[in-house]
Amino acid sequence: MSKVIDSTFGQFNTLYENVTIIKSTIDDYVYIANNTKISRTKIGKFCSIGADVKIGLALHPTNYFTTFPAFYSIQKQCQVFFTDKNHFKESGENIIGNDVWIGENVTILSDISVGDGAVIAAGAVVTKDIEAYSIVGGVPAKHIKYRFDKNKRNELSDLKWWDKDIEWIVSNMPNKAQL
Ligand SMILES: CC(C)(COP(=O)(O)OP(=O)(O)OC[C@H]1O[C@@H](n2cnc3c(N)ncnc32)[C@H](O)[C@@H]1OP(=O)(O)O)[C@@H](O)C(=O)NCCC(=O)NCCS
């Protein structure tokens, strides 16, 4: 039901229905809900990705005489081209950190970095990099608040718990934060 092209996975990755992954790398313990499409993106560990999310949208130039690819690209997106080479970088890699929660119906454009522990609220359109442990939302996505105070954010960022083995995480991490 899902389509995967030129991508690599870690352990315990879960893809729900109609997910498309293109030229991406997904690390351990990541789940991706229905109808989500991810292109040219590197995703860290323990990320929760909601339904109807789009990550890695290609760019067209907005300051050239046309936005139609045949005049700046030889990739034949539209069957023909009227130029001798690629004149424009159409996509860059997105980097999604670890423990990132991406809500339903979020769009993340191209060349964007999402810090560890960030939360992207449902329906956001992300056009700029997102700080670690921040919550962003809206169109375009803006900072709403941080998940924790600065000391706690630094403690978690330095600890990099997601890189430890699962037994260590299960026996140490639940004591560090209250639900
Ligand atoms: C962002 C979110 C996680 C809420 O986090 P929270 O810490 O409980 O934050 P709050 O509900 O206290 O909201 C904080 C502020 O963000 C605003 N906000 C909440 N969700 C928002 C959204 N989707 N877009 C824009 N702003 C949003 C609230 O209105 C509030 O604004 P205010 O401070 O001006 O009153 C939640 O609203 C959300 O989007 N969850 C995603 C749900 C989802 O997609 N689930 C699918 C399963 S993966």
Short mmCIF file of C-alpha atoms and ligand atoms in Angstrom, two decimals:
data_model
loop_
_atom_site.label_atom_id
_atom_site.label_comp_id
_atom_site.label_asym_id
_atom_site.label_seq_id
_atom_site.Cartn_x
_atom_site.Cartn_y
_atom_site.Cartn_z
CA MET A 1 0.00 0.00 0.00
CA SER A 2 3.02 2.30 0.51
CA LYS A 3 5.69 3.30 -2.01
CA VAL A 4 9.40 3.53 -1.19
CA ILE A 5 12.03 4.74 -3.69
CA ASP A 6 15.77 4.92 -3.10
CA SER A 7 15.51 5.18 0.71
CA THR A 8 16.96 3.48 3.78
CA PHE A 9 15.35 2.50 7.08
CA GLY A 10 16.43 1.65 10.62
CA GLN A 11 14.68 -0.74 13.00
CA PHE A 12 11.04 -0.65 14.09
CA ASN A 13 9.83 1.78 11.43
CA THR A 14 6.07 1.78 10.92
CA LEU A 15 4.47 3.01 7.70
CA TYR A 16 0.68 3.21 7.63
CA GLU A 17 -1.41 3.21 4.44
CA ASN A 18 -0.51 5.08 1.28
CA VAL A 19 2.79 6.50 2.55
CA THR A 20 5.39 7.57 -0.06
CA ILE A 21 9.09 7.85 0.82
CA ILE A 22 11.54 9.09 -1.83
CA LYS A 23 15.33 9.49 -1.50
CA SER A 24 15.16 9.64 2.31
CA THR A 25 16.77 8.07 5.36
CA ILE A 26 14.63 7.09 8.34
CA ASP A 27 16.30 6.10 11.63
CA ASP A 28 15.00 3.70 14.33
CA TYR A 29 11.53 3.87 15.95
CA VAL A 30 9.80 6.26 13.58
CA TYR A 31 6.14 5.94 12.63
CA ILE A 32 4.51 7.62 9.67
CA ALA A 33 0.72 7.83 9.42
CA ASN A 34 -1.61 7.54 6.41
CA ASN A 35 -1.15 9.50 3.15
CA THR A 36 2.12 11.14 4.18
CA LYS A 37 4.72 11.91 1.51
CA ILE A 38 8.39 12.44 2.36
CA SER A 39 11.10 13.39 -0.17
CA ARG A 40 14.83 14.04 0.23
CA THR A 41 14.72 14.03 4.03
CA LYS A 42 16.82 12.58 6.83
CA ILE A 43 14.77 11.68 9.91
CA GLY A 44 16.21 10.89 13.35
CA LYS A 45 15.00 8.41 15.98
CA PHE A 46 11.69 8.27 17.90
CA CYS A 47 9.80 10.63 15.60
CA SER A 48 6.00 10.61 15.33
CA ILE A 49 4.74 11.79 11.96
CA GLY A 50 1.02 12.39 11.50
CA ALA A 51 -1.29 11.73 8.59
CA ASP A 52 -1.44 13.86 5.42
CA VAL A 53 2.00 15.37 6.05
CA LYS A 54 4.19 16.54 3.15
CA ILE A 55 7.94 16.95 3.67
CA GLY A 56 10.40 18.13 0.99
CA LEU A 57 8.54 20.13 -1.64
CA ALA A 58 10.56 21.02 -4.74
CA LEU A 59 11.19 24.68 -5.54
CA HIS A 60 10.61 26.73 -8.68
CA PRO A 61 12.41 30.08 -9.05
CA THR A 62 10.22 33.08 -8.26
CA ASN A 63 12.60 35.75 -9.54
CA TYR A 64 13.07 34.41 -13.12
CA PHE A 65 10.85 35.43 -16.06
CA THR A 66 8.85 32.20 -15.62
CA THR A 67 8.34 29.52 -12.98
CA PHE A 68 7.83 26.83 -15.68
CA PRO A 69 10.63 24.20 -15.39
CA ALA A 70 11.28 23.73 -19.14
CA PHE A 71 13.16 27.06 -19.16
CA TYR A 72 15.56 26.38 -16.27
CA SER A 73 15.74 22.59 -15.90
CA ILE A 74 16.71 19.68 -18.13
CA GLN A 75 14.94 17.15 -15.92
CA LYS A 76 11.97 16.85 -18.30
CA GLN A 77 9.29 17.38 -15.63
CA CYS A 78 7.03 18.57 -18.45
CA GLN A 79 8.32 16.36 -21.35
CA VAL A 80 10.38 19.11 -23.02
CA PHE A 81 13.09 21.59 -22.08
CA PHE A 82 14.37 24.75 -23.78
CA THR A 83 17.67 25.21 -21.97
CA ASP A 84 21.08 23.50 -22.08
CA LYS A 85 21.55 22.76 -18.34
CA ASN A 86 20.01 23.01 -14.87
CA HIS A 87 20.14 26.68 -13.79
CA PHE A 88 18.43 26.39 -10.41
CA LYS A 89 18.66 24.17 -7.31
CA GLU A 90 15.18 22.64 -7.23
CA SER A 91 15.43 20.87 -3.89
CA GLY A 92 17.65 20.61 -0.83
CA GLU A 93 17.74 17.98 1.89
CA ASN A 94 15.54 18.41 4.95
CA ILE A 95 16.86 17.27 8.31
CA ILE A 96 14.40 16.24 11.00
CA GLY A 97 16.01 15.64 14.40
CA ASN A 98 15.17 13.05 17.06
CA ASP A 99 11.97 12.92 19.17
CA VAL A 100 10.17 15.26 16.78
CA TRP A 101 6.36 15.19 16.67
CA ILE A 102 4.84 16.38 13.38
CA GLY A 103 1.07 16.88 13.63
CA GLU A 104 -1.51 16.04 11.03
CA ASN A 105 -1.61 17.93 7.72
CA VAL A 106 1.75 19.68 8.19
CA THR A 107 3.76 20.83 5.16
CA ILE A 108 7.54 21.29 5.36
CA LEU A 109 9.16 22.95 2.35
CA SER A 110 12.74 22.23 1.20
CA ASP A 111 16.19 22.71 2.81
CA ILE A 112 14.77 22.90 6.35
CA SER A 113 16.20 21.67 9.61
CA VAL A 114 13.93 20.69 12.51
CA GLY A 115 15.69 20.51 15.90
CA ASP A 116 15.53 17.59 18.33
CA GLY A 117 12.40 17.46 20.45
CA ALA A 118 10.44 19.97 18.35
CA VAL A 119 6.66 19.81 17.93
CA ILE A 120 4.95 21.04 14.75
CA ALA A 121 1.26 21.80 15.36
CA ALA A 122 -1.43 20.37 13.09
CA GLY A 123 -1.88 22.27 9.82
CA ALA A 124 1.40 24.22 9.98
CA VAL A 125 3.37 25.21 6.88
CA VAL A 126 7.05 25.24 7.83
CA THR A 127 9.18 27.63 5.79
CA LYS A 128 12.18 28.12 8.15
CA ASP A 129 14.38 26.06 10.47
CA ILE A 130 12.83 25.07 13.81
CA GLU A 131 14.68 25.27 17.13
CA ALA A 132 15.13 22.19 19.33
CA TYR A 133 12.33 21.64 21.89
CA SER A 134 10.17 24.41 20.48
CA ILE A 135 6.50 24.15 19.49
CA VAL A 136 5.59 25.92 16.25
CA GLY A 137 2.30 26.33 14.41
CA GLY A 138 0.37 28.29 11.81
CA VAL A 139 0.90 29.39 8.22
CA PRO A 140 3.74 30.22 7.97
CA ALA A 141 4.78 28.35 11.12
CA LYS A 142 5.78 30.62 14.03
CA HIS A 143 7.20 29.92 17.47
CA ILE A 144 4.39 29.21 19.98
CA LYS A 145 6.44 28.22 23.04
CA TYR A 146 9.18 25.92 24.28
CA ARG A 147 8.39 22.52 25.73
CA PHE A 148 10.72 23.07 28.73
CA ASP A 149 12.83 25.80 30.32
CA LYS A 150 16.33 26.44 28.98
CA ASN A 151 18.12 24.24 31.56
CA LYS A 152 15.90 21.26 30.83
CA ARG A 153 16.25 21.78 27.07
CA ASN A 154 20.02 21.88 27.34
CA GLU A 155 20.06 18.85 29.62
CA LEU A 156 18.04 16.78 27.14
CA SER A 157 19.98 18.02 24.11
CA ASP A 158 23.30 17.17 25.77
CA LEU A 159 22.09 13.80 27.00
CA LYS A 160 21.09 12.64 23.48
CA TRP A 161 19.04 9.86 25.11
CA TRP A 162 17.84 8.64 21.70
CA ASP A 163 21.34 7.33 20.92
CA LYS A 164 21.49 5.13 24.04
CA ASP A 165 20.33 1.53 24.04
CA ILE A 166 16.67 0.88 24.60
CA GLU A 167 17.18 -0.82 28.01
CA TRP A 168 18.98 2.31 29.29
CA ILE A 169 16.26 4.59 27.93
CA VAL A 170 13.42 2.58 29.47
CA SER A 171 15.04 2.41 32.90
CA ASN A 172 16.31 6.01 33.08
CA MET A 173 14.20 8.41 31.04
CA PRO A 174 10.65 8.12 32.45
CA ASN A 175 11.97 9.49 35.79
CA LYS A 176 13.28 12.64 34.12
CA ALA A 177 9.92 14.16 33.20
CA GLN A 178 6.45 13.96 34.69
CA LEU A 179 3.43 13.20 32.58
C1 LIG B 1 0.43 22.17 19.27
C2 LIG B 1 -0.34 21.13 20.07
C3 LIG B 1 0.55 19.92 20.26
C4 LIG B 1 -0.77 21.70 21.41
O1 LIG B 1 0.28 21.79 22.29
P1 LIG B 1 0.03 22.32 23.80
O2 LIG B 1 1.33 22.35 24.49
O3 LIG B 1 -1.04 21.49 24.44
O4 LIG B 1 -0.43 23.81 23.50
P2 LIG B 1 -1.80 24.58 23.80
O5 LIG B 1 -2.99 23.75 23.43
O6 LIG B 1 -1.69 25.08 25.20
O7 LIG B 1 -1.71 25.78 22.77
C5 LIG B 1 -0.71 26.77 22.87
C6 LIG B 1 -1.04 27.85 21.85
O8 LIG B 1 -0.89 27.29 20.53
C7 LIG B 1 -2.08 27.48 19.77
N1 LIG B 1 -2.24 26.30 18.90
C8 LIG B 1 -2.56 25.05 19.27
N2 LIG B 1 -2.62 24.26 18.20
C9 LIG B 1 -2.36 25.04 17.13
C10 LIG B 1 -2.29 24.77 15.75
N3 LIG B 1 -2.52 23.54 15.28
N4 LIG B 1 -1.97 25.78 14.93
C11 LIG B 1 -1.72 27.02 15.41
N5 LIG B 1 -1.77 27.34 16.73
C12 LIG B 1 -2.10 26.34 17.57
C13 LIG B 1 -3.18 27.58 20.82
O9 LIG B 1 -4.29 28.24 20.30
C14 LIG B 1 -2.49 28.36 21.91
O10 LIG B 1 -2.46 29.72 21.56
P3 LIG B 1 -2.56 30.88 22.68
O11 LIG B 1 -1.33 30.71 23.55
O12 LIG B 1 -2.55 32.14 21.88
O13 LIG B 1 -3.83 30.62 23.43
C15 LIG B 1 -1.65 20.69 19.36
O14 LIG B 1 -2.54 21.80 19.26
C16 LIG B 1 -1.47 20.06 18.01
O15 LIG B 1 -1.41 20.71 16.97
N6 LIG B 1 -1.37 18.73 18.06
C17 LIG B 1 -1.22 17.92 16.88
C18 LIG B 1 -2.36 16.87 16.88
C19 LIG B 1 -2.23 15.94 15.72
O16 LIG B 1 -2.02 16.36 14.60
N7 LIG B 1 -2.35 14.67 16.00
C20 LIG B 1 -2.26 13.65 14.98
C21 LIG B 1 -1.57 12.48 15.52
S1 LIG B 1 0.17 12.45 15.16
#
